[in-house]
Phi, psi and omega in degrees: 000131179281167179246043180296142179284134180233174182239144174298154179272021177219167170281095189298319181298320179294321179293317179297320177297320178298317180298311187288329185263331190232342183257299182270153178283342180176171184292344182299342182287352180305319183288323177300317182292321178293319178295321178298313179298319181295317179296320179295323178294322177295319178298318180296321181292325181300335179277344180269305184226004178074005182265182179086168178143019183220141174238134179234133182240129173247105181288168173294133181199182177295335181270347181217123182269010176218153174271134180227132172238122183244143171226157177254041180277203189292333179074180183231141172273170179298320179295320180294322177298313181295323183280314189273312183283326180291331179256037183304328179296331182293312180291327180292324177298318180300316180293319183299325179270019172064022173281153187297145172281165174294157182303322177245131188263038179297343179284000178067290177057228185297333178297321178293317181300330180300334180292336178291353175280345180237352183216149177273343180219140177238129177243128179238127175243132187210148170228132185275143174289347178274356179108170180107169181280156175294156183223149177235131178239135180229120180240148184230158183289351177280002177093007180250157175210160176229149176235127183214168176297142178273170177304143184298329183273013178297123180282168174299132183128198185219143172233138179247127184243127182233133169252125190294143170281164184301128178093354182251008186302316185298328181291343181256000180275170190301314184300314180291319181297317178298314182295316181292320180296319177293320181297312187274325196228018183294337180252017190295335182082009176239139180293124178237119178247134178246122178291136180265149184302324182271007183106160183082187183211160177240129182265135176248102183196105185230139175293143181273103184294337181280355178254355181217050186293328181293323181280328183229068183297324180294320178294324178295318179293319179297320178296320177297322178295323175297320184290316186268341186086002178198163182297133180291154175294321179201161178240121187243117174293135179227147179202156173223098188298328184299331180242015180059037182256126179207157181168212184226146171249120180265119181281127183294137178272010181218160180277123177286164178302144180305136178083358181284158179228125184279120178281153181258150172267121189239133173246142172246117185052039176075002174264132182299126172272306181198148174285338188221084172263116190277340190246020179282322182255157174300154182300328184288345183275046182291344187268007178231154170242119186259149171230120183223160170237141181228146178254353187227348177292148186263127175276157172285178182302324182284348185055037178235001175204178185252147175289130179281096181224186182298324180298317179292320179298316179293322178296317179301316180296318181294318180293321176298321179295324178296322178290321176300317180300322178299316180297315181296316178297323179296320179296328181277320187264331183213069183301331179292327176289321178296319178299322178293318178300313181295322181296330179287317189248020190297314184299315180292323177298318179296322179298324185278322185295341178293335185239355182241097184299322182295315178293320182300323185295329184249351182247338187301321183298341181267349178286160184235157178223157176276135177227172180288351175246019177111172180286136184224150169286152181295325177300316178293321181298309185287336177288317183274330185224082182294345174258102188262127176248139181215154172255138190280339180232160179297319179299313179297319180301313182296324179287312181294324179301325179288343180260352186290146180261355179098009179276077182086150184283153172254133182265136175275105179267011186278345179280164188306121175075352188294320179299317181294322178296315181298320180296336179280346189303318179299331178286325182274328181230092188303335181279356186264139171246151183232136178228128174271132179250152176231166188298311186294320179297315180294324179296319181292341180282345183291143180282137172288170178299161177307153187305317183294338182265359186301315180302317180294322181293319180296318178298320179296319179300314183295314182293320181291322177298320178297323181292338182251021185299326184287346178249009174056056181228127178268138181258132177235141178253126177220164179260119176252148178286342178275091188292336183277000178260111182282328185205149178230132177275127185231132175205137177284166185305322180297319179294317180298320178295321179296320179296317179296322177295325178297319178295317180296323181298326180286344183252002183244174180278188186296321183297307182291327176299320178294318179299315181294325175298319179297317178299316179298319180296318180293320179295319180296323179295323180288323185248038186293339181267357183251159178292135183246359181262155173289164182233143171253114181267112176273135183272110183298337182277357184269137182299324181297317179295321176299323179293330179296331180301327183263006184250144180225176172066208185297320177304321179296308182303313184292323179295317178299318180297321178291324175296323178298312180295318179300319180293322176300312182294321179296329178272010178060032177269132178292146180276126174284164179307319181290331177293317179295320178297318178299317180297316181297315180295320181295316179295319179297318180296320180294324177294317178298316179299320179294320181293318179295324180294325180290327179288000000 
């Protein structure tokens, strides 16, 4: 065979530029492609004579001025070299357009071209297991190649020889080769030996703990800890038989940032595809990090992501179902663990169930809400109280909670997503009804004092309102069943917003103060017929309030003012400067009155 110089059937420089700039993420993939080709060649040989099974890498070092990767796979004949390597552009075009590769990638194709990102010349020496003389192929980045007889002592298999281009030396040295080989092929199932600079070799061959979790549960957990940086909350086996996809989902022991999506680590036939495949799991499975191997999912041309096709869609559904089964089984077998899981990821779960009907149906009952009788799971709430009442904001909840008589719990819908979740309950639990309550409506339901006590109550309202004139608060007397509560601060949302604007106006400059004044003027024009002041509801059933009926003068005024401040604090309302001043004067006056009484 002559060694005449020939030309590739493509613009090689353009193809290499396309690979480096638009197909591959970087030149480091050269080793992945060579390992993939070598493993496929070994697989092909096993079908011929059952032999083969080893890859040997000699990195660039002081002892070797070239990088060499050898395999004892099926090898190439002279005809195959001429047909497959000379038409390398043909197979690369097929890959670039995401058409499937052949089952065995002995034709090199796009994998061979990736080597041109780290070397200006590629030399391949091969002898076929099917017989024939050894052959040597040499290709260069100028678009030329030669085919000639190989050395007589060439063993069955193939060796790839690379001399680094300027600036790529480190990628071919031992440290990088070891790291890349472990990253891409540590679970490949083929013996990979790397020659060390000082002599000897290092073997890269590790059992895949995510494929045999039942036999080696401790190794599976340890692998998850490496992946997450901490011990996983749980380890969930996942599989999709239709595409030969199986592995583990590691449940995060911490809440990820809102809106984050956990990428999966994906292997194809045990060769790493990508550390971060974003579309393998359903979007709602944000609380797990998956590691899987697949025998049938299709990679894109770059072999760094998956083709979005029916196979991937079905796999995604199957893996999601496996995670759902884990949650349901946890609820049946270990409800305390499920409660712990939900407590970690509750906010994100609530964000998702609003838009994911499938997730909402099986997870909502485990979510929890704050109520006037303590925190409850939604499942427990709807089971015990099918008529659910809720306040839409934290302020309304705190005010209405102070007026409640205990006839069923009130739900605090003011926390993130809780109101929307409560509104969904009739769709998820058909026997449940939901009612939103507001401050003014609940206030109007309160009973006034007994008829015979009305004159005293009206007088108390007038005198107490006068005592609070400087804080713009109207006093109303009502009977609450909670006898130990002397007073409740009540304001509808419009009033609360006006009060907050007043506080903000005092802390801002002239421009914003003017804007806030304009808002108040417009709001007053719209609501000119409605009450705009906050209210202090005195509880007629409380002994302190009864004592106020018999109190006059400064002791009365100061006591009412202190009850006002106490009600603000009980309702978790911040004290404005005038509130603090009122409290200070009231406390000082009470001390003076006490001192004078002692004298």
